[in-house]
XYZ file of C-alpha atoms in Angstrom:
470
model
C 38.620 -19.618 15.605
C 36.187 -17.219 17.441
C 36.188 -14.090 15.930
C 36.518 -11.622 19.111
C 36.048 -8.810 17.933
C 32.337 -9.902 16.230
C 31.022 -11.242 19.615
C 32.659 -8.160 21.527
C 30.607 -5.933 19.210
C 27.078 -8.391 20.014
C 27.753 -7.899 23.351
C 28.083 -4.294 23.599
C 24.999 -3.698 21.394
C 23.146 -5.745 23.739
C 24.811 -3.741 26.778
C 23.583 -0.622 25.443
C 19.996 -1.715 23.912
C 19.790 -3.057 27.354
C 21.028 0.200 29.174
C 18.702 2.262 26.567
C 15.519 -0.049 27.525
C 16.431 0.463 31.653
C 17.034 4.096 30.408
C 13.415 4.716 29.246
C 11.878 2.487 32.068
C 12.898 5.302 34.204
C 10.994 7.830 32.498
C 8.059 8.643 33.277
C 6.201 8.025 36.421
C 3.334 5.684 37.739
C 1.813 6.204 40.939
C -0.699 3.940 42.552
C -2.314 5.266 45.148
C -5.257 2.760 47.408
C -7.901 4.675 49.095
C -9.763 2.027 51.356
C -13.306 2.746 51.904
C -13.242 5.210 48.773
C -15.969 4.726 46.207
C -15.139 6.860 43.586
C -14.795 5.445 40.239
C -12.150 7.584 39.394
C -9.536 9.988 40.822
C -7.987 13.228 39.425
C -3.588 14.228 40.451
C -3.903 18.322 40.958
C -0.625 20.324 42.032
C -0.549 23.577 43.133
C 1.062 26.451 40.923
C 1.437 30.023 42.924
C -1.954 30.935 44.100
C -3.764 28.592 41.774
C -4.418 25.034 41.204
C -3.755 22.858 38.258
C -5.520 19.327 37.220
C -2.297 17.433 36.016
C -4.093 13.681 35.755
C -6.987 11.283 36.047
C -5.881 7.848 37.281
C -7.700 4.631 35.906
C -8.896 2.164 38.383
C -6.771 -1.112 38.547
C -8.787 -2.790 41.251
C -11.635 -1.370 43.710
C -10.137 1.190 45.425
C -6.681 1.210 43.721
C -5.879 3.441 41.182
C -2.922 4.679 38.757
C -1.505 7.448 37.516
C 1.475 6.803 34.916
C 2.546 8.958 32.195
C 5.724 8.614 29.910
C 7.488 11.933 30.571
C 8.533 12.612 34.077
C 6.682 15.090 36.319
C 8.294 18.538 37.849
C 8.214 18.670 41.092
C 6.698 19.589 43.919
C 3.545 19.498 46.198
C 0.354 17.459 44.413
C -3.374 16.489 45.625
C -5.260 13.499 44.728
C -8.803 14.844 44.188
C -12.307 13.294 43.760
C -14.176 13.515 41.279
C -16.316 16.273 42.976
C -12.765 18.173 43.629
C -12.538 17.714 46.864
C -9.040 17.255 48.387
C -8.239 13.631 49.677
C -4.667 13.955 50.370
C -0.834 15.724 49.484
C 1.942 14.300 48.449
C 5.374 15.054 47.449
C 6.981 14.334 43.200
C 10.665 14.529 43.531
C 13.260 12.056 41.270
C 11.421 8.800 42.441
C 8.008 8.331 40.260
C 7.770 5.201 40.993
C 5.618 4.271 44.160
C 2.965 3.019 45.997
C 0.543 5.293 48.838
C -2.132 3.335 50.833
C -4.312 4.640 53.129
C -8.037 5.134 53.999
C -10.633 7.605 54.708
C -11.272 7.811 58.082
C -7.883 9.401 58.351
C -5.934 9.906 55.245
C -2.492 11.549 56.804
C -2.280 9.015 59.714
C -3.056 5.944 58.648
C -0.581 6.382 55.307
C 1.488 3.844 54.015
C 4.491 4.812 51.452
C 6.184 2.520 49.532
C 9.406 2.952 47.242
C 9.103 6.910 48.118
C 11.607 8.537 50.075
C 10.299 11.730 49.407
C 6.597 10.791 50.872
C 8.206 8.733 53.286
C 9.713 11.671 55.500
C 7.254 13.581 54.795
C 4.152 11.686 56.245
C 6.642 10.707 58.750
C 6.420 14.778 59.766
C 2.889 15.107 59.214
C 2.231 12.146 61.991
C 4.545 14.087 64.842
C 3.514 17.448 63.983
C -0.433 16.090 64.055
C 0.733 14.685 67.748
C 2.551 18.036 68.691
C -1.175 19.411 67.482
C -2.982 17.874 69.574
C -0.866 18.439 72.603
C -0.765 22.174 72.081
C -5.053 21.831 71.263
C -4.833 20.347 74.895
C -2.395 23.116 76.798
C -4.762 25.659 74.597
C -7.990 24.125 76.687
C -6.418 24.263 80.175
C -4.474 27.966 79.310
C -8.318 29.010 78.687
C -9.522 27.732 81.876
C -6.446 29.645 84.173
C -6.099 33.688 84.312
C -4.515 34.864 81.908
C -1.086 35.906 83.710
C -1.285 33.184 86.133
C 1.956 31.251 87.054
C 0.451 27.985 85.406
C -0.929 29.872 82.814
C 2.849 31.024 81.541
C 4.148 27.559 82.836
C 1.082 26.205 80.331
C 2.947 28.644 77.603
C 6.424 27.490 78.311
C 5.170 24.409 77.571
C 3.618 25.378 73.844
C 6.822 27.102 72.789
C 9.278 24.179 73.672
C 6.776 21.501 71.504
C 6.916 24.489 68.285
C 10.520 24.251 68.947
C 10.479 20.589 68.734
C 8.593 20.783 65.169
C 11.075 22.925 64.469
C 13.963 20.951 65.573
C 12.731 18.038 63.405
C 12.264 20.076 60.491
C 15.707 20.882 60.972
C 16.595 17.348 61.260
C 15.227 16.410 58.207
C 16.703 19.620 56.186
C 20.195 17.893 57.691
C 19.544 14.842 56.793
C 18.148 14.475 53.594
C 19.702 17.371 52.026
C 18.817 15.902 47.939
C 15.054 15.623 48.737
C 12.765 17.898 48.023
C 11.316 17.796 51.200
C 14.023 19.399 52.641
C 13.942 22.302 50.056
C 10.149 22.729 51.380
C 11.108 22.309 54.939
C 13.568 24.982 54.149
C 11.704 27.565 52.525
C 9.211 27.351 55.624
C 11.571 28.714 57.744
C 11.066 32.429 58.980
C 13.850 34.724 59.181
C 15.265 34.859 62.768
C 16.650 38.261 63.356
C 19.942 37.828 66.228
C 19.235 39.615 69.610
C 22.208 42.105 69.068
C 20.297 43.151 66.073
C 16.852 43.575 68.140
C 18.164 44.775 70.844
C 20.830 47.684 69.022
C 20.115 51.495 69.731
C 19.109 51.749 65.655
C 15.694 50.226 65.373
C 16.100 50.410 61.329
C 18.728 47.454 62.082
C 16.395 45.075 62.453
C 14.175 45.420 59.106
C 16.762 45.848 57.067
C 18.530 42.846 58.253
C 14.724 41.105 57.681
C 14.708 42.365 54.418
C 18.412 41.224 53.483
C 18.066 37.643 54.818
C 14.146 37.555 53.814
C 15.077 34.976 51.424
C 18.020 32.881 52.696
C 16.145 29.745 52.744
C 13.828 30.057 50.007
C 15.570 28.724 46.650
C 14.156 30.630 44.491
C 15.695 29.179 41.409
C 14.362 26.001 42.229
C 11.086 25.574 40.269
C 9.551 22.676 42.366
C 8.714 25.251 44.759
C 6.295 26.788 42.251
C 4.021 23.767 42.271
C 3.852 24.731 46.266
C 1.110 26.973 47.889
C 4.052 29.073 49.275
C 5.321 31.351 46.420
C 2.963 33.772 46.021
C 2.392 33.967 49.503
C 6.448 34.367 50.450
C 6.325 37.328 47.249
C 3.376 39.327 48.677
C 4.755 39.618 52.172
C 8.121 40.325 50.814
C 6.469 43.485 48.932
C 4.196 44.074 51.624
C 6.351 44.401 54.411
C 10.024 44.799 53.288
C 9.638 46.806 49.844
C 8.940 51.207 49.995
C 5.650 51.674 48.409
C 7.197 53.673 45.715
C 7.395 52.538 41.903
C 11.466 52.911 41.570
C 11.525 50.908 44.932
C 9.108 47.944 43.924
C 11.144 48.046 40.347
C 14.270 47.189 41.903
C 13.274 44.509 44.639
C 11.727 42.654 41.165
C 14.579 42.622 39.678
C 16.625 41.442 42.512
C 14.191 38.722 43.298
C 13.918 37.846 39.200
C 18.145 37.636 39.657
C 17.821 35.056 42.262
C 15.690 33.144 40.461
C 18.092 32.363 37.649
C 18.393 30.307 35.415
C 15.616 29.053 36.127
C 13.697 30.512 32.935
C 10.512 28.690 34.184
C 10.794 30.300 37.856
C 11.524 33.168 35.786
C 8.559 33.027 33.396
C 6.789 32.747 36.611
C 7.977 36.062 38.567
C 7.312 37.994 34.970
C 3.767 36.841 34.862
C 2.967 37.438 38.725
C 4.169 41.143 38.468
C 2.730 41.573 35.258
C -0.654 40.820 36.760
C -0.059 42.971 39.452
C 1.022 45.946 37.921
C -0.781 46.046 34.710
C -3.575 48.031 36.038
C -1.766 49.191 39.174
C -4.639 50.639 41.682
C -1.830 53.377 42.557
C -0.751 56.463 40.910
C 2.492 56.193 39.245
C 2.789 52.210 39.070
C 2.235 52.093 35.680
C 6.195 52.548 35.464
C 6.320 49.188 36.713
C 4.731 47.774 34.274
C 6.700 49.672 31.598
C 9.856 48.613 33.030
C 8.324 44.601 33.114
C 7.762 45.095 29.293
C 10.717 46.241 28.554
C 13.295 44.013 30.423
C 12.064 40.824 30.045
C 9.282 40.476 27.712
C 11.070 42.660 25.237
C 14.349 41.014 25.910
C 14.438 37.467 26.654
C 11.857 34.214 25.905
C 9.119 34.101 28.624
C 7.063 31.395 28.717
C 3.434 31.334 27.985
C 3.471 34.559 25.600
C 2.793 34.482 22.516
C 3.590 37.190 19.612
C 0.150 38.620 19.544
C 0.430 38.955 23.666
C 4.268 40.053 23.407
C 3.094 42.705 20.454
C 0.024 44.106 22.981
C 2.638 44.393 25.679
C 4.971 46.109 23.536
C 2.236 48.835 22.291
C 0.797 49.381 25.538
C 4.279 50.089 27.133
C 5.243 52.492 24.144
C 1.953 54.522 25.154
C 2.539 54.900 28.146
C 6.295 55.503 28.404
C 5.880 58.942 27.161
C 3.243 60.007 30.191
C 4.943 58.382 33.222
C 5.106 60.551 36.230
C 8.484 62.712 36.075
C 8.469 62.573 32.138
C 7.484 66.144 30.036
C 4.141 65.937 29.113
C 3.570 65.527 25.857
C 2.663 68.823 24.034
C -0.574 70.163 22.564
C -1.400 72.605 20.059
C -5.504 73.015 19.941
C -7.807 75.497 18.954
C -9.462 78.062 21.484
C -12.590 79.411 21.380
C -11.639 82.319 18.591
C -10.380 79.543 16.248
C -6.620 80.376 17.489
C -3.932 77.486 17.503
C -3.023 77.363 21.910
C -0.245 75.249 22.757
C 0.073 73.960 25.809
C 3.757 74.724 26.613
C 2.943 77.991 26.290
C 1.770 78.525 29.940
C 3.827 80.050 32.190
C 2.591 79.571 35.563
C 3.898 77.247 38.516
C 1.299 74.576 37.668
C -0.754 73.163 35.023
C -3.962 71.196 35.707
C -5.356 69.208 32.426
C -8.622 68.079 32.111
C -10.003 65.848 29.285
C -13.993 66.229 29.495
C -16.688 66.108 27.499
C -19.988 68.094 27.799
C -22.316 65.001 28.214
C -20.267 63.428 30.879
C -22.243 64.212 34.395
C -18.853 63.003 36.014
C -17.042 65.843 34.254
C -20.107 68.522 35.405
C -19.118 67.794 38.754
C -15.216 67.902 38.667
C -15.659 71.201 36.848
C -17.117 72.657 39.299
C -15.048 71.554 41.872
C -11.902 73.352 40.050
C -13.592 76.494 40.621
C -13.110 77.438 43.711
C -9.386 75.777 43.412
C -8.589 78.280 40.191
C -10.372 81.377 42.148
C -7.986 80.517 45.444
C -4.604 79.282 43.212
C -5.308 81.317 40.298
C -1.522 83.126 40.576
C 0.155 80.095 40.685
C -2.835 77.770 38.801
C -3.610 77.448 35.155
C -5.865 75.004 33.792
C -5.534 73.724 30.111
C -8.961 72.428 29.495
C -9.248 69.794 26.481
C -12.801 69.081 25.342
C -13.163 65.494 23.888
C -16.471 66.744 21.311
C -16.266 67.677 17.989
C -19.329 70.089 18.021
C -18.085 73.286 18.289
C -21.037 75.356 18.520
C -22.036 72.941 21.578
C -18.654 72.955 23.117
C -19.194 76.645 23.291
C -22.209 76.777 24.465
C -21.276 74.402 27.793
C -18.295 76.539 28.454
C -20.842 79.632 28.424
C -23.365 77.532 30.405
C -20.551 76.343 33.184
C -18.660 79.300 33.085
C -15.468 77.728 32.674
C -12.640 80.931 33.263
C -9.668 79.337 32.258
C -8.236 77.926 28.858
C -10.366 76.148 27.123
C -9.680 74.323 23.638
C -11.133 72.049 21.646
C -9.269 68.384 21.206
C -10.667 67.554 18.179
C -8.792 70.748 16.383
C -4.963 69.921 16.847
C -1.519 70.482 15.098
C -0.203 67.858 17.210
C -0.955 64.089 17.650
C -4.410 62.630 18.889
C -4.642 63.577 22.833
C -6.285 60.399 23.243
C -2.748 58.517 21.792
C -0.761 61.245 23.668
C -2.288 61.171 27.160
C -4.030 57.490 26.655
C -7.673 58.769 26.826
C -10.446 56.310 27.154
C -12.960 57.823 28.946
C -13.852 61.424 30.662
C -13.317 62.947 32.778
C -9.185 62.900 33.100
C -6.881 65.203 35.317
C -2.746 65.536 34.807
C -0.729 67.744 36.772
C 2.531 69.513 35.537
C 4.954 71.626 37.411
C 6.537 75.166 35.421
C 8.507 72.522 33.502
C 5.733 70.896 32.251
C 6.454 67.483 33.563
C 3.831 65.263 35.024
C 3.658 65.303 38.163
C 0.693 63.133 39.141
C -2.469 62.235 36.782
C -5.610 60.383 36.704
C -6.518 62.276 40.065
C -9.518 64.046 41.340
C -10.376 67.884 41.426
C -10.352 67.749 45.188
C -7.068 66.049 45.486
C -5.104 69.334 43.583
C -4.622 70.988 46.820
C -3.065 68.398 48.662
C -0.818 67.535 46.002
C -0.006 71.454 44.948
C 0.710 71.510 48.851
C 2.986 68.768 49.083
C 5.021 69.565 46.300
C 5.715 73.151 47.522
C 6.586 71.501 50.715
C 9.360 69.017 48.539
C 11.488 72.057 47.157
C 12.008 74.036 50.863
């Protein structure tokens, strides 16, 4: 007598060693790609990742002309390049869930004469890149006759019609493709092309703010931003600088909360996430604009204080962390920090102890040429403003005896102390001093109200802020 239960046990080991080997066949991904009339020896796989471009794989040759890539752990997706040796670009194509197939074409025309084989994703989307090239070259055409006509003629316009209903036809097979192949990734790309179309009872309504802000509140309706095969596309950074360029008030607390927003839709997508952190990190952490630096504050603090980020480290996380503590403390709209230095009689002078409507604070130093020439400059302004005006001037030497003697030579009429002297904290920790010459402004309350600005520039900004409280 068989015993059953023996041979039903063989046979379901076997099932699942079997299932286990298919399993792991999967993984991975091997591309061969044939490049007739290409004499390279070898070729290099390069995707795109935001603005930049990263070398992923160098094929081996198999035969002349053919070549593989294959690696056992499956790619991310998105858009990749096969690249010569001498980095130039042959050709794109498409990694989605099949990474398994076959691309043949040759060099007299590497997009037309392309031949896909067990690729879907490549499949539609050379399948595109042949009608749009034919749409191309029929708009090239109606562009050469259009030039030929006057420019408001009746076939000129009829020319015109003509261009706008073959883009509508790209457009309508873009569509096509987004609503019928709605698991490919080509679709997601086809989709995040798409521009936002703002309804005519929107453009055409008596408020004219109705249109941008319905531009900025559908801006990304067909981007997926939590999908991180759109990273390895050349569209991300592009799609998050016109976002902040067009739809986003130039003003820190404005630019903080559209990151945040556009961080939220990302999720969970930590490495989209990763991503967004990085970008505005690189953006803002020398921000070319007064007052940005509490963008970069806030970045430190939210995420790469608070959650894992990829690519940081504990040494880059720490220097984060200790840049964002310094300059917490001196972000515009926060008390300055205070000051207690000596004068020129060898008496303590704090700096809260002015009472006027404004304080200008200069860091200088008595070698600095730079710092000559905005001292001079404050003249005048502390002669005209002098009622309202007091300037807190902070020398960076420790000579005294030559400190005094440049505030003698350059007649300096304001207060003048000496940073080196202090019953308070190092000005350069305080104020993050690196260099001379540098100007804060505080209002009556001693809050900062702009810094790292020019002696010319106090005017204006005095001006403006009187103008703020009527």
């Amino acid at each position: 007598m068989k015993n059953y239960s023996i041979y039903f046990l063989f046979i379901l080991i076997f099932f699942l060693q079997f299932s286990s080997f298919n399993a792991s066949a999967q993984e991975g991904y091997r591309i061969i790609i044939k490049v007739e009339g290409n004499t390279d020896s070898s070729l290099l796989m390069t995707c795109y990742y935001g603005n930049k471009i990263k070398l992923v794989d160098t094929a081996v040759m198999i035969a002349k002309e053919t070549f593989v890539f294959e690696g056992n752990k499956m790619l991310p997706g998105g858009i990749y390049m096969a690249v010569t040796p001498a980095k130039s670009k042959l050709f794109e194509f498409l990694i989605g869930e099949d990474q398994n197939f076959k691309m043949q074409t040759d060099t007299s025309d590497y997009a037309l004469h392309m031949k896909v084989k067990n690729s879907d994703e490549n499949q539609v989307f050379y399948d595109y890149l042949k009608f749009n090239e034919g749409i191309y070259q029929q708009n090239k055409a109606l562009n050469a006759q259009i030039k030929e006509l006057e420019k408001d003629s009746d076939q000129a316009l009829n020319l015109k019609n003509q261009q706008d209903s073959l883009n509508a036809l790209s457009i309508q097979y873009k569509m096509g493709v987004i609503n019928r192949y709605p698991d490919l990734f080509v679709s997601t790309l086809f989709s995040a092309m798409r521009d936002v179309e703002v309804p005519d009872s929107v453009l055409n309504n008596v408020d004219s703010t109705l249109a941008f802000k319905y531009y900025k509140s559908h801006y990304w309706d067909y981007f997926k931003m939590n999908d991180s095969c759109l990273l390895r596309t050349p569209m991300i950074s592009t799609k998050l600088n016109q976002y902040f360029d067009r739809a986003v008030f130039f003003h820190p607390d404005s630019v903080i909360s559209a990151i945040d927003m556009v961080v939220a839709l990302a999720r969970p997508s930590r490495e989209m996430v990763s991503y967004l952190a990085w970008h505005f990190m690189s953006e803002y952490q020398n921000p070319k604009y007064m007052g940005f630096d509490k963008v970069f504050v806030h970045l430190a603090d939210k995420y790469f204080s608070n959650e894992p980020i990829e690519n940081s480290t504990p040494s880059v996380l720490k220097m984060i962390k200790e840049r964002a503590d310094k300059l917490r403390p001196i972000l515009i709209g926060e008390p300055a920090p205070n000051m207690i230095l000596i004068d020129t009689t060898g008496q303590l002078k704090s700096l809260y102890s002015i009472q006027k409507e404004y304080v200008l604070v200069i860091f200088w130093d008595y070698d600095c040429g730079i710092c000559k020439g905005e001292i001079q400059d404050l003249k005048p302004i502390y002669k005209q403003m002098g009622n309202e005006l007091e300037i807190f001037s902070v020398s960076v030497n420790s000579d005294l005896e030559k400190w005094k003697k440049a505030l003698a030579e350059r007649e300096m009429p304001w207060v003048n102390v000496n940073g080196t002297r202090s019953a308070t904290p190092d000005f350069h920790d305080l104020y993050d001093i690196h260099g001379t010459p540098v100007i804060y402004l505080l209002d009556k309350d001693k809050k900062i109200v702009a810094k790292r600005i020019s002696a010319e520039q106090v005017p204006e900004l005095i001006e403006n802020l009187k103008n703020l409280k009527q």
